[in-house]
PDB file of C-alpha atoms in Angstrom:
ATOM      1  CA  UNK A  14     -32.964   5.851  25.505  1.00  0.00           C
ATOM      2  CA  UNK A  15     -30.848   7.681  28.071  1.00  0.00           C
ATOM      3  CA  UNK A  16     -29.835   5.267  30.856  1.00  0.00           C
ATOM      4  CA  UNK A  17     -28.713   5.881  34.366  1.00  0.00           C
ATOM      5  CA  UNK A  18     -26.795   3.180  36.233  1.00  0.00           C
ATOM      6  CA  UNK A  19     -26.310   3.265  40.025  1.00  0.00           C
ATOM      7  CA  UNK A  20     -23.913   0.768  41.579  1.00  0.00           C
ATOM      8  CA  UNK A  21     -20.631   0.034  39.872  1.00  0.00           C
ATOM      9  CA  UNK A  22     -19.475  -2.908  42.049  1.00  0.00           C
ATOM     10  CA  UNK A  23     -18.444  -6.457  40.925  1.00  0.00           C
ATOM     11  CA  UNK A  24     -21.579  -7.109  38.945  1.00  0.00           C
ATOM     12  CA  UNK A  25     -22.901  -3.533  38.263  1.00  0.00           C
ATOM     13  CA  UNK A  26     -19.564  -2.401  36.914  1.00  0.00           C
ATOM     14  CA  UNK A  27     -19.587  -5.200  34.362  1.00  0.00           C
ATOM     15  CA  UNK A  28     -23.184  -4.798  33.301  1.00  0.00           C
ATOM     16  CA  UNK A  29     -22.842  -1.056  32.856  1.00  0.00           C
ATOM     17  CA  UNK A  30     -19.631  -1.692  31.036  1.00  0.00           C
ATOM     18  CA  UNK A  31     -21.449  -3.712  28.453  1.00  0.00           C
ATOM     19  CA  UNK A  32     -23.972  -0.886  27.952  1.00  0.00           C
ATOM     20  CA  UNK A  33     -21.145   1.670  27.447  1.00  0.00           C
ATOM     21  CA  UNK A  34     -19.113  -0.639  25.233  1.00  0.00           C
ATOM     22  CA  UNK A  35     -22.136  -0.996  22.957  1.00  0.00           C
ATOM     23  CA  UNK A  36     -22.823   2.697  22.560  1.00  0.00           C
ATOM     24  CA  UNK A  37     -25.675   3.303  25.044  1.00  0.00           C
ATOM     25  CA  UNK A  38     -26.120   6.861  26.213  1.00  0.00           C
ATOM     26  CA  UNK A  39     -25.061   6.208  29.835  1.00  0.00           C
ATOM     27  CA  UNK A  40     -24.765   8.145  33.071  1.00  0.00           C
ATOM     28  CA  UNK A  41     -23.301   6.470  36.158  1.00  0.00           C
ATOM     29  CA  UNK A  42     -23.273   7.029  39.905  1.00  0.00           C
ATOM     30  CA  UNK A  43     -21.586   5.263  42.818  1.00  0.00           C
ATOM     31  CA  UNK A  44     -20.415   6.197  46.254  1.00  0.00           C
ATOM     32  CA  UNK A  45     -16.897   5.290  45.124  1.00  0.00           C
ATOM     33  CA  UNK A  46     -15.751   8.300  43.073  1.00  0.00           C
ATOM     34  CA  UNK A  47     -12.832   6.327  41.532  1.00  0.00           C
ATOM     35  CA  UNK A  48     -15.227   3.879  40.008  1.00  0.00           C
ATOM     36  CA  UNK A  49     -17.253   6.726  38.506  1.00  0.00           C
ATOM     37  CA  UNK A  50     -14.139   8.437  37.208  1.00  0.00           C
ATOM     38  CA  UNK A  51     -13.115   5.273  35.321  1.00  0.00           C
ATOM     39  CA  UNK A  52     -16.452   5.162  33.499  1.00  0.00           C
ATOM     40  CA  UNK A  53     -16.256   8.886  32.712  1.00  0.00           C
ATOM     41  CA  UNK A  54     -12.854   8.353  31.134  1.00  0.00           C
ATOM     42  CA  UNK A  55     -14.507   5.761  28.877  1.00  0.00           C
ATOM     43  CA  UNK A  56     -17.280   8.155  27.740  1.00  0.00           C
ATOM     44  CA  UNK A  57     -20.038   7.906  30.357  1.00  0.00           C
ATOM     45  CA  UNK A  58     -21.624  10.983  31.977  1.00  0.00           C
ATOM     46  CA  UNK A  59     -20.963  11.546  35.623  1.00  0.00           C
ATOM     47  CA  UNK A  60     -24.295  11.360  37.494  1.00  0.00           C
ATOM     48  CA  UNK A  61     -24.797  13.824  40.302  1.00  0.00           C
ATOM     49  CA  UNK A  62     -26.869  11.417  42.344  1.00  0.00           C
ATOM     50  CA  UNK A  63     -29.991   9.180  42.203  1.00  0.00           C
ATOM     51  CA  UNK A  64     -32.471  12.054  41.869  1.00  0.00           C
ATOM     52  CA  UNK A  65     -30.537  13.738  39.057  1.00  0.00           C
ATOM     53  CA  UNK A  66     -30.253  10.471  37.137  1.00  0.00           C
ATOM     54  CA  UNK A  67     -34.040   9.795  37.405  1.00  0.00           C
ATOM     55  CA  UNK A  68     -34.775  13.330  36.315  1.00  0.00           C
ATOM     56  CA  UNK A  69     -32.500  13.254  33.245  1.00  0.00           C
ATOM     57  CA  UNK A  70     -32.708   9.602  32.117  1.00  0.00           C
ATOM     58  CA  UNK A  71     -35.429   7.490  30.557  1.00  0.00           C
ATOM     59  CA  UNK A  72     -34.556   4.442  32.700  1.00  0.00           C
ATOM     60  CA  UNK A  73     -32.439   4.062  35.863  1.00  0.00           C
ATOM     61  CA  UNK A  74     -30.784   0.722  36.730  1.00  0.00           C
ATOM     62  CA  UNK A  75     -29.847  -0.028  40.313  1.00  0.00           C
ATOM     63  CA  UNK A  76     -27.392  -2.794  41.174  1.00  0.00           C
ATOM     64  CA  UNK A  77     -26.766  -2.587  44.900  1.00  0.00           C
ATOM     65  CA  UNK A  78     -25.616  -4.856  47.694  1.00  0.00           C
ATOM     66  CA  UNK A  79     -28.774  -4.955  49.841  1.00  0.00           C
ATOM     67  CA  UNK A  80     -32.490  -4.178  49.934  1.00  0.00           C
ATOM     68  CA  UNK A  81     -31.737  -1.361  52.360  1.00  0.00           C
ATOM     69  CA  UNK A  82     -29.348   0.240  49.901  1.00  0.00           C
ATOM     70  CA  UNK A  83     -31.952   0.021  47.166  1.00  0.00           C
ATOM     71  CA  UNK A  84     -34.621   1.577  49.469  1.00  0.00           C
ATOM     72  CA  UNK A  85     -32.294   4.492  50.271  1.00  0.00           C
ATOM     73  CA  UNK A  86     -31.584   5.196  46.581  1.00  0.00           C
ATOM     74  CA  UNK A  87     -35.318   4.888  45.727  1.00  0.00           C
ATOM     75  CA  UNK A  88     -36.279   7.493  48.311  1.00  0.00           C
ATOM     76  CA  UNK A  89     -33.981   9.926  46.535  1.00  0.00           C
ATOM     77  CA  UNK A  90     -35.273   9.040  43.059  1.00  0.00           C
ATOM     78  CA  UNK A  91     -39.006   8.829  43.784  1.00  0.00           C
ATOM     79  CA  UNK A  92     -39.757  12.590  43.608  1.00  0.00           C
ATOM     80  CA  UNK A  93     -38.372  12.586  40.067  1.00  0.00           C
ATOM     81  CA  UNK A  94     -40.434   9.685  38.799  1.00  0.00           C
ATOM     82  CA  UNK A  95     -42.877  10.676  35.991  1.00  0.00           C
ATOM     83  CA  UNK A  96     -44.953   8.932  33.358  1.00  0.00           C
ATOM     84  CA  UNK A  97     -42.624   7.092  30.990  1.00  0.00           C
ATOM     85  CA  UNK A  98     -39.736   6.676  33.510  1.00  0.00           C
ATOM     86  CA  UNK A  99     -38.554   3.155  34.237  1.00  0.00           C
ATOM     87  CA  UNK A 100     -36.863   1.758  37.314  1.00  0.00           C
ATOM     88  CA  UNK A 101     -34.824  -1.415  36.670  1.00  0.00           C
ATOM     89  CA  UNK A 102     -33.741  -3.276  39.772  1.00  0.00           C
ATOM     90  CA  UNK A 103     -30.800  -5.587  38.975  1.00  0.00           C
ATOM     91  CA  UNK A 104     -29.799  -6.243  42.545  1.00  0.00           C
ATOM     92  CA  UNK A 105     -30.522  -9.600  44.161  1.00  0.00           C
ATOM     93  CA  UNK A 106     -33.282  -8.501  46.480  1.00  0.00           C
ATOM     94  CA  UNK A 107     -36.351  -9.526  48.380  1.00  0.00           C
ATOM     95  CA  UNK A 108     -39.493 -10.097  46.340  1.00  0.00           C
ATOM     96  CA  UNK A 109     -41.708  -8.293  48.889  1.00  0.00           C
ATOM     97  CA  UNK A 110     -39.334  -5.316  48.966  1.00  0.00           C
ATOM     98  CA  UNK A 111     -39.151  -4.914  45.215  1.00  0.00           C
ATOM     99  CA  UNK A 112     -42.894  -5.081  45.018  1.00  0.00           C
ATOM    100  CA  UNK A 113     -43.192  -2.392  47.725  1.00  0.00           C
ATOM    101  CA  UNK A 114     -40.725   0.026  45.998  1.00  0.00           C
ATOM    102  CA  UNK A 115     -42.115  -0.840  42.577  1.00  0.00           C
ATOM    103  CA  UNK A 116     -45.634   0.016  43.721  1.00  0.00           C
ATOM    104  CA  UNK A 117     -44.346   3.504  44.668  1.00  0.00           C
ATOM    105  CA  UNK A 118     -42.794   3.932  41.205  1.00  0.00           C
ATOM    106  CA  UNK A 119     -46.035   2.802  39.480  1.00  0.00           C
ATOM    107  CA  UNK A 120     -48.157   5.078  41.629  1.00  0.00           C
ATOM    108  CA  UNK A 121     -46.016   7.990  40.539  1.00  0.00           C
ATOM    109  CA  UNK A 122     -46.612   7.156  36.904  1.00  0.00           C
ATOM    110  CA  UNK A 123     -43.490   5.148  36.112  1.00  0.00           C
ATOM    111  CA  UNK A 124     -42.774   1.459  35.437  1.00  0.00           C
ATOM    112  CA  UNK A 125     -40.857  -0.964  37.542  1.00  0.00           C
ATOM    113  CA  UNK A 126     -38.860  -4.099  36.699  1.00  0.00           C
ATOM    114  CA  UNK A 127     -36.910  -6.597  38.785  1.00  0.00           C
ATOM    115  CA  UNK A 128     -34.240  -7.981  36.477  1.00  0.00           C
ATOM    116  CA  UNK A 129     -31.530  -9.799  38.394  1.00  0.00           C
ATOM    117  CA  UNK A 130     -28.764 -11.696  36.599  1.00  0.00           C
ATOM    118  CA  UNK A 131     -27.384 -15.215  36.948  1.00  0.00           C
ATOM    119  CA  UNK A 132     -24.242 -16.873  35.651  1.00  0.00           C
ATOM    120  CA  UNK A 133     -21.188 -15.371  37.317  1.00  0.00           C
ATOM    121  CA  UNK A 134     -19.170 -12.174  37.112  1.00  0.00           C
ATOM    122  CA  UNK A 135     -17.019 -13.540  34.230  1.00  0.00           C
ATOM    123  CA  UNK A 136     -20.207 -13.774  32.091  1.00  0.00           C
ATOM    124  CA  UNK A 137     -21.466 -10.405  33.211  1.00  0.00           C
ATOM    125  CA  UNK A 138     -18.224  -8.933  31.923  1.00  0.00           C
ATOM    126  CA  UNK A 139     -18.832 -10.176  28.388  1.00  0.00           C
ATOM    127  CA  UNK A 140     -22.532  -9.553  28.100  1.00  0.00           C
ATOM    128  CA  UNK A 141     -23.233 -13.329  28.116  1.00  0.00           C
ATOM    129  CA  UNK A 142     -25.011 -13.603  31.502  1.00  0.00           C
ATOM    130  CA  UNK A 143     -28.620 -14.717  31.889  1.00  0.00           C
ATOM    131  CA  UNK A 144     -31.211 -12.151  32.986  1.00  0.00           C
ATOM    132  CA  UNK A 145     -34.668 -12.654  34.538  1.00  0.00           C
ATOM    133  CA  UNK A 146     -37.181  -9.871  34.181  1.00  0.00           C
ATOM    134  CA  UNK A 147     -40.384  -9.475  36.161  1.00  0.00           C
ATOM    135  CA  UNK A 148     -42.784  -6.757  34.882  1.00  0.00           C
ATOM    136  CA  UNK A 149     -45.710  -6.014  32.621  1.00  0.00           C
ATOM    137  CA  UNK A 150     -45.164  -7.328  29.141  1.00  0.00           C
ATOM    138  CA  UNK A 151     -45.381  -3.906  27.567  1.00  0.00           C
ATOM    139  CA  UNK A 152     -42.553  -2.670  29.829  1.00  0.00           C
ATOM    140  CA  UNK A 153     -40.517  -5.778  29.064  1.00  0.00           C
ATOM    141  CA  UNK A 154     -40.710  -5.118  25.351  1.00  0.00           C
ATOM    142  CA  UNK A 155     -39.499  -1.483  25.924  1.00  0.00           C
ATOM    143  CA  UNK A 156     -36.428  -2.631  27.826  1.00  0.00           C
ATOM    144  CA  UNK A 157     -35.592  -5.877  25.959  1.00  0.00           C
ATOM    145  CA  UNK A 158     -33.100  -4.114  23.637  1.00  0.00           C
ATOM    146  CA  UNK A 159     -31.107  -3.021  26.710  1.00  0.00           C
ATOM    147  CA  UNK A 160     -31.345  -6.426  28.377  1.00  0.00           C
ATOM    148  CA  UNK A 161     -30.000  -8.146  25.250  1.00  0.00           C
ATOM    149  CA  UNK A 162     -27.034  -5.944  25.408  1.00  0.00           C
ATOM    150  CA  UNK A 163     -26.232  -6.919  28.970  1.00  0.00           C
ATOM    151  CA  UNK A 164     -27.222 -10.601  28.752  1.00  0.00           C
ATOM    152  CA  UNK A 165     -27.240 -13.447  26.377  1.00  0.00           C
ATOM    153  CA  UNK A 166     -30.472 -15.193  27.536  1.00  0.00           C
ATOM    154  CA  UNK A 167     -33.299 -12.994  28.781  1.00  0.00           C
ATOM    155  CA  UNK A 168     -36.397 -14.549  30.444  1.00  0.00           C
ATOM    156  CA  UNK A 169     -39.615 -12.664  31.060  1.00  0.00           C
ATOM    157  CA  UNK A 170     -40.691 -14.340  34.306  1.00  0.00           C
ATOM    158  CA  UNK A 171     -44.102 -12.686  34.807  1.00  0.00           C
ATOM    159  CA  UNK A 172     -45.237  -9.905  37.069  1.00  0.00           C
ATOM    160  CA  UNK A 173     -43.021  -7.686  39.235  1.00  0.00           C
ATOM    161  CA  UNK A 174     -41.320  -9.699  41.925  1.00  0.00           C
ATOM    162  CA  UNK A 175     -41.288 -12.981  40.037  1.00  0.00           C
ATOM    163  CA  UNK A 176     -37.761 -12.522  38.824  1.00  0.00           C
ATOM    164  CA  UNK A 177     -36.449 -11.946  42.348  1.00  0.00           C
ATOM    165  CA  UNK A 178     -38.104 -15.157  43.573  1.00  0.00           C
ATOM    166  CA  UNK A 179     -36.425 -17.137  40.743  1.00  0.00           C
ATOM    167  CA  UNK A 180     -33.109 -15.430  41.330  1.00  0.00           C
ATOM    168  CA  UNK A 181     -32.974 -16.490  45.076  1.00  0.00           C
ATOM    169  CA  UNK A 182     -34.142 -20.002  44.061  1.00  0.00           C
ATOM    170  CA  UNK A 183     -31.233 -20.354  41.671  1.00  0.00           C
ATOM    171  CA  UNK A 184     -28.773 -18.879  44.142  1.00  0.00           C
ATOM    172  CA  UNK A 185     -29.987 -21.335  46.774  1.00  0.00           C
ATOM    173  CA  UNK A 186     -29.281 -24.213  44.264  1.00  0.00           C
ATOM    174  CA  UNK A 187     -25.875 -22.777  43.600  1.00  0.00           C
ATOM    175  CA  UNK A 188     -25.090 -22.547  47.295  1.00  0.00           C
ATOM    176  CA  UNK A 189     -26.185 -26.172  47.893  1.00  0.00           C
ATOM    177  CA  UNK A 190     -24.039 -27.256  45.057  1.00  0.00           C
ATOM    178  CA  UNK A 191     -21.004 -25.258  46.332  1.00  0.00           C
ATOM    179  CA  UNK A 192     -21.206 -26.948  49.687  1.00  0.00           C
ATOM    180  CA  UNK A 193     -21.592 -30.367  48.105  1.00  0.00           C
ATOM    181  CA  UNK A 194     -18.666 -29.754  45.724  1.00  0.00           C
ATOM    182  CA  UNK A 195     -16.529 -28.732  48.699  1.00  0.00           C
ATOM    183  CA  UNK A 196     -17.384 -31.925  50.488  1.00  0.00           C
ATOM    184  CA  UNK A 197     -16.830 -34.035  47.361  1.00  0.00           C
ATOM    185  CA  UNK A 198     -13.350 -32.536  46.692  1.00  0.00           C
ATOM    186  CA  UNK A 199     -12.333 -32.862  50.294  1.00  0.00           C
ATOM    187  CA  UNK A 200     -13.351 -36.546  50.392  1.00  0.00           C
ATOM    188  CA  UNK A 201     -11.486 -37.146  47.110  1.00  0.00           C
ATOM    189  CA  UNK A 202      -8.359 -35.639  48.682  1.00  0.00           C
ATOM    190  CA  UNK A 203      -8.805 -37.605  51.879  1.00  0.00           C
ATOM    191  CA  UNK A 204      -9.108 -40.802  49.806  1.00  0.00           C
ATOM    192  CA  UNK A 205      -5.808 -40.016  48.127  1.00  0.00           C
ATOM    193  CA  UNK A 206      -7.390 -39.348  44.740  1.00  0.00           C
ATOM    194  CA  UNK A 207      -5.595 -37.173  42.205  1.00  0.00           C
ATOM    195  CA  UNK A 208      -7.698 -33.966  42.275  1.00  0.00           C
ATOM    196  CA  UNK A 209      -7.231 -33.205  38.641  1.00  0.00           C
ATOM    197  CA  UNK A 210      -8.624 -36.630  37.767  1.00  0.00           C
ATOM    198  CA  UNK A 211     -11.470 -36.153  40.352  1.00  0.00           C
ATOM    199  CA  UNK A 212     -12.387 -32.833  38.727  1.00  0.00           C
ATOM    200  CA  UNK A 213     -12.598 -34.455  35.285  1.00  0.00           C
ATOM    201  CA  UNK A 214     -14.585 -37.446  36.634  1.00  0.00           C
ATOM    202  CA  UNK A 215     -17.184 -35.109  38.106  1.00  0.00           C
ATOM    203  CA  UNK A 216     -17.222 -32.883  34.985  1.00  0.00           C
ATOM    204  CA  UNK A 217     -18.027 -35.755  32.596  1.00  0.00           C
ATOM    205  CA  UNK A 218     -20.511 -37.416  34.907  1.00  0.00           C
ATOM    206  CA  UNK A 219     -24.117 -37.043  36.228  1.00  0.00           C
ATOM    207  CA  UNK A 220     -22.552 -35.067  39.141  1.00  0.00           C
ATOM    208  CA  UNK A 221     -21.541 -32.228  36.897  1.00  0.00           C
ATOM    209  CA  UNK A 222     -22.882 -28.686  37.210  1.00  0.00           C
ATOM    210  CA  UNK A 223     -22.161 -25.057  36.371  1.00  0.00           C
ATOM    211  CA  UNK A 224     -20.882 -24.536  39.941  1.00  0.00           C
ATOM    212  CA  UNK A 225     -18.443 -27.486  39.543  1.00  0.00           C
ATOM    213  CA  UNK A 226     -17.174 -26.222  36.164  1.00  0.00           C
ATOM    214  CA  UNK A 227     -16.483 -22.799  37.597  1.00  0.00           C
ATOM    215  CA  UNK A 228     -16.039 -22.664  41.338  1.00  0.00           C
ATOM    216  CA  UNK A 229     -14.303 -26.046  41.650  1.00  0.00           C
ATOM    217  CA  UNK A 230     -11.553 -24.685  39.422  1.00  0.00           C
ATOM    218  CA  UNK A 231     -10.746 -21.703  41.620  1.00  0.00           C
ATOM    219  CA  UNK A 232     -11.131 -23.903  44.713  1.00  0.00           C
ATOM    220  CA  UNK A 233      -8.436 -26.287  43.308  1.00  0.00           C
ATOM    221  CA  UNK A 234      -6.276 -23.350  42.245  1.00  0.00           C
ATOM    222  CA  UNK A 235      -6.312 -22.064  45.811  1.00  0.00           C
ATOM    223  CA  UNK A 236      -7.282 -18.524  44.875  1.00  0.00           C
ATOM    224  CA  UNK A 237     -10.923 -19.257  45.671  1.00  0.00           C
ATOM    225  CA  UNK A 238     -11.663 -16.056  43.723  1.00  0.00           C
ATOM    226  CA  UNK A 239     -15.149 -16.033  42.225  1.00  0.00           C
ATOM    227  CA  UNK A 240     -15.764 -12.369  43.050  1.00  0.00           C
ATOM    228  CA  UNK A 241     -18.521 -13.350  45.557  1.00  0.00           C
ATOM    229  CA  UNK A 242     -18.282 -13.241  49.339  1.00  0.00           C
ATOM    230  CA  UNK A 243     -19.780 -15.117  52.243  1.00  0.00           C
ATOM    231  CA  UNK A 244     -22.000 -12.275  53.452  1.00  0.00           C
ATOM    232  CA  UNK A 245     -23.643 -12.125  49.995  1.00  0.00           C
ATOM    233  CA  UNK A 246     -24.366 -15.931  50.132  1.00  0.00           C
ATOM    234  CA  UNK A 247     -25.784 -15.493  53.565  1.00  0.00           C
ATOM    235  CA  UNK A 248     -28.013 -12.719  52.259  1.00  0.00           C
ATOM    236  CA  UNK A 249     -29.227 -14.715  49.301  1.00  0.00           C
ATOM    237  CA  UNK A 250     -30.107 -17.895  51.125  1.00  0.00           C
ATOM    238  CA  UNK A 251     -31.753 -15.768  53.813  1.00  0.00           C
ATOM    239  CA  UNK A 252     -33.933 -14.234  51.044  1.00  0.00           C
ATOM    240  CA  UNK A 253     -34.708 -17.709  49.788  1.00  0.00           C
ATOM    241  CA  UNK A 254     -35.751 -18.732  53.321  1.00  0.00           C
ATOM    242  CA  UNK A 255     -38.066 -15.732  53.485  1.00  0.00           C
ATOM    243  CA  UNK A 256     -39.763 -16.794  50.235  1.00  0.00           C
ATOM    244  CA  UNK A 257     -40.183 -20.293  51.609  1.00  0.00           C
ATOM    245  CA  UNK A 258     -41.602 -19.003  54.875  1.00  0.00           C
ATOM    246  CA  UNK A 259     -44.144 -16.805  53.089  1.00  0.00           C
ATOM    247  CA  UNK A 260     -45.154 -19.783  51.011  1.00  0.00           C
ATOM    248  CA  UNK A 261     -45.463 -21.986  54.170  1.00  0.00           C
ATOM    249  CA  UNK A 262     -42.971 -24.535  52.767  1.00  0.00           C
ATOM    250  CA  UNK A 263     -40.944 -26.239  55.530  1.00  0.00           C
ATOM    251  CA  UNK A 264     -37.355 -26.617  54.451  1.00  0.00           C
ATOM    252  CA  UNK A 265     -34.603 -28.953  55.757  1.00  0.00           C
ATOM    253  CA  UNK A 266     -31.531 -28.225  53.594  1.00  0.00           C
ATOM    254  CA  UNK A 267     -31.561 -24.420  53.516  1.00  0.00           C
ATOM    255  CA  UNK A 268     -31.583 -23.895  57.314  1.00  0.00           C
ATOM    256  CA  UNK A 269     -28.428 -26.119  57.306  1.00  0.00           C
ATOM    257  CA  UNK A 270     -26.842 -24.055  54.645  1.00  0.00           C
ATOM    258  CA  UNK A 271     -27.602 -20.907  56.669  1.00  0.00           C
ATOM    259  CA  UNK A 272     -25.886 -22.418  59.697  1.00  0.00           C
ATOM    260  CA  UNK A 273     -22.865 -23.472  57.562  1.00  0.00           C
ATOM    261  CA  UNK A 274     -22.350 -20.040  56.137  1.00  0.00           C
ATOM    262  CA  UNK A 275     -22.972 -18.295  59.499  1.00  0.00           C
ATOM    263  CA  UNK A 276     -20.208 -20.527  60.867  1.00  0.00           C
ATOM    264  CA  UNK A 277     -17.997 -19.662  57.904  1.00  0.00           C
ATOM    265  CA  UNK A 278     -18.546 -15.936  58.491  1.00  0.00           C
ATOM    266  CA  UNK A 279     -17.802 -16.287  62.225  1.00  0.00           C
ATOM    267  CA  UNK A 280     -14.576 -18.177  61.416  1.00  0.00           C
ATOM    268  CA  UNK A 281     -13.240 -16.348  58.418  1.00  0.00           C
ATOM    269  CA  UNK A 282     -15.123 -12.944  58.209  1.00  0.00           C
ATOM    270  CA  UNK A 283     -18.131 -11.851  56.198  1.00  0.00           C
ATOM    271  CA  UNK A 284     -15.964 -10.604  53.278  1.00  0.00           C
ATOM    272  CA  UNK A 285     -14.216 -13.914  52.881  1.00  0.00           C
ATOM    273  CA  UNK A 286     -14.631 -15.356  49.351  1.00  0.00           C
ATOM    274  CA  UNK A 287     -17.566 -17.721  49.288  1.00  0.00           C
ATOM    275  CA  UNK A 288     -15.660 -20.813  47.840  1.00  0.00           C
ATOM    276  CA  UNK A 289     -13.496 -20.713  50.998  1.00  0.00           C
ATOM    277  CA  UNK A 290     -16.383 -22.332  52.851  1.00  0.00           C
ATOM    278  CA  UNK A 291     -14.207 -25.395  52.064  1.00  0.00           C
ATOM    279  CA  UNK A 292     -11.683 -24.109  54.588  1.00  0.00           C
ATOM    280  CA  UNK A 293     -14.083 -25.422  57.311  1.00  0.00           C
ATOM    281  CA  UNK A 294     -13.278 -28.909  56.076  1.00  0.00           C
ATOM    282  CA  UNK A 295      -9.587 -28.223  55.346  1.00  0.00           C
ATOM    283  CA  UNK A 296      -9.079 -27.066  58.874  1.00  0.00           C
ATOM    284  CA  UNK A 297     -10.795 -29.992  60.634  1.00  0.00           C
ATOM    285  CA  UNK A 298      -9.075 -32.559  58.364  1.00  0.00           C
ATOM    286  CA  UNK A 299      -5.712 -30.859  57.910  1.00  0.00           C
ATOM    287  CA  UNK A 300      -6.001 -31.467  54.180  1.00  0.00           C
ATOM    288  CA  UNK A 301      -4.954 -29.013  51.441  1.00  0.00           C
ATOM    289  CA  UNK A 302      -7.561 -29.285  48.692  1.00  0.00           C
ATOM    290  CA  UNK A 303      -5.607 -27.703  45.833  1.00  0.00           C
ATOM    291  CA  UNK A 304      -4.072 -29.022  42.672  1.00  0.00           C
ATOM    292  CA  UNK A 305      -1.904 -27.650  39.840  1.00  0.00           C
ATOM    293  CA  UNK A 306      -3.248 -26.690  36.410  1.00  0.00           C
ATOM    294  CA  UNK A 307      -6.366 -24.747  37.411  1.00  0.00           C
ATOM    295  CA  UNK A 308      -6.976 -20.970  36.760  1.00  0.00           C
ATOM    296  CA  UNK A 309      -6.973 -18.376  39.517  1.00  0.00           C
ATOM    297  CA  UNK A 310     -10.057 -16.730  38.234  1.00  0.00           C
ATOM    298  CA  UNK A 311     -12.740 -17.536  35.689  1.00  0.00           C
ATOM    299  CA  UNK A 312     -12.951 -15.849  32.295  1.00  0.00           C
ATOM    300  CA  UNK A 313     -15.648 -16.223  29.662  1.00  0.00           C
ATOM    301  CA  UNK A 314     -14.337 -17.660  26.397  1.00  0.00           C
ATOM    302  CA  UNK A 315     -17.654 -17.328  24.600  1.00  0.00           C
ATOM    303  CA  UNK A 316     -17.649 -14.508  21.978  1.00  0.00           C
ATOM    304  CA  UNK A 317     -19.822 -11.573  22.983  1.00  0.00           C
ATOM    305  CA  UNK A 318     -23.128 -11.704  21.060  1.00  0.00           C
ATOM    306  CA  UNK A 319     -26.355  -9.805  21.152  1.00  0.00           C
ATOM    307  CA  UNK A 320     -28.765 -11.718  23.419  1.00  0.00           C
ATOM    308  CA  UNK A 321     -32.345 -12.822  22.804  1.00  0.00           C
ATOM    309  CA  UNK A 322     -35.498 -13.609  24.768  1.00  0.00           C
ATOM    310  CA  UNK A 323     -35.854 -17.162  26.040  1.00  0.00           C
ATOM    311  CA  UNK A 324     -39.329 -18.387  25.094  1.00  0.00           C
ATOM    312  CA  UNK A 325     -40.948 -20.598  27.703  1.00  0.00           C
ATOM    313  CA  UNK A 326     -42.493 -23.850  26.396  1.00  0.00           C
ATOM    314  CA  UNK A 327     -46.192 -24.131  27.213  1.00  0.00           C
TER     315      UNK A 327
END
């Protein structure tokens, strides 16, 4: 298959890098010409734009920062959609929006998939990230070989849009955990605990989590660099709130998280690294929640391996 990839940012650049590294026939496009040039140097074809990629490729993957960006790209691609073409939306996006755009692709004879990823940029870089895929089973089987190059664990979640719902659910949980970890570490510091010991206590206990094992380390290092920013958190938990509202589920915690991150954005700027939400507590307490011995950024120490479908137990 010839694959087009649009969006070479923090996540998209790593996912497309896995495809290129593993010999996929790849064409790339991004508004940042320097990012495109870097891929061309490694053997990718320079895409001339969304329409040209859809015209010349079997499948086009989008990995973009917002639903509005995906819509703009789709309007360029749509005239080139034909029978056999596949649109793969790997952005974190709104379920209703991906269904709307996917319906346009399907009406033109193509197939549509929402296939967001979860697990952090460091795992996207090694092809070890998890991928959710919402689409017809026949389409899933066509794209599974591609997904198992980009991800270690691939889950077919059901119809189009289902993957996006699960993605914002998991991002909501990660956000809640980040805020709770920030509070826990600040309390440990305020109580004069050694933060290295506190980290290990949480890690070996019932309070442990993926967020603690990753984001707590860069919080304690002080770099706070997890390659994710506050505006993206606000987008994700806003999308989760929209799903809850459509389902008529009254939430208590998520509206508070929205308020916390809106306050963080007002204080520190929308492009501030998301783990720096702890700065709200550091400022009010005067505490410095850092400790020696922790890395400035996360790296994946698992060897890169071809992924596989996760089978749901029934």
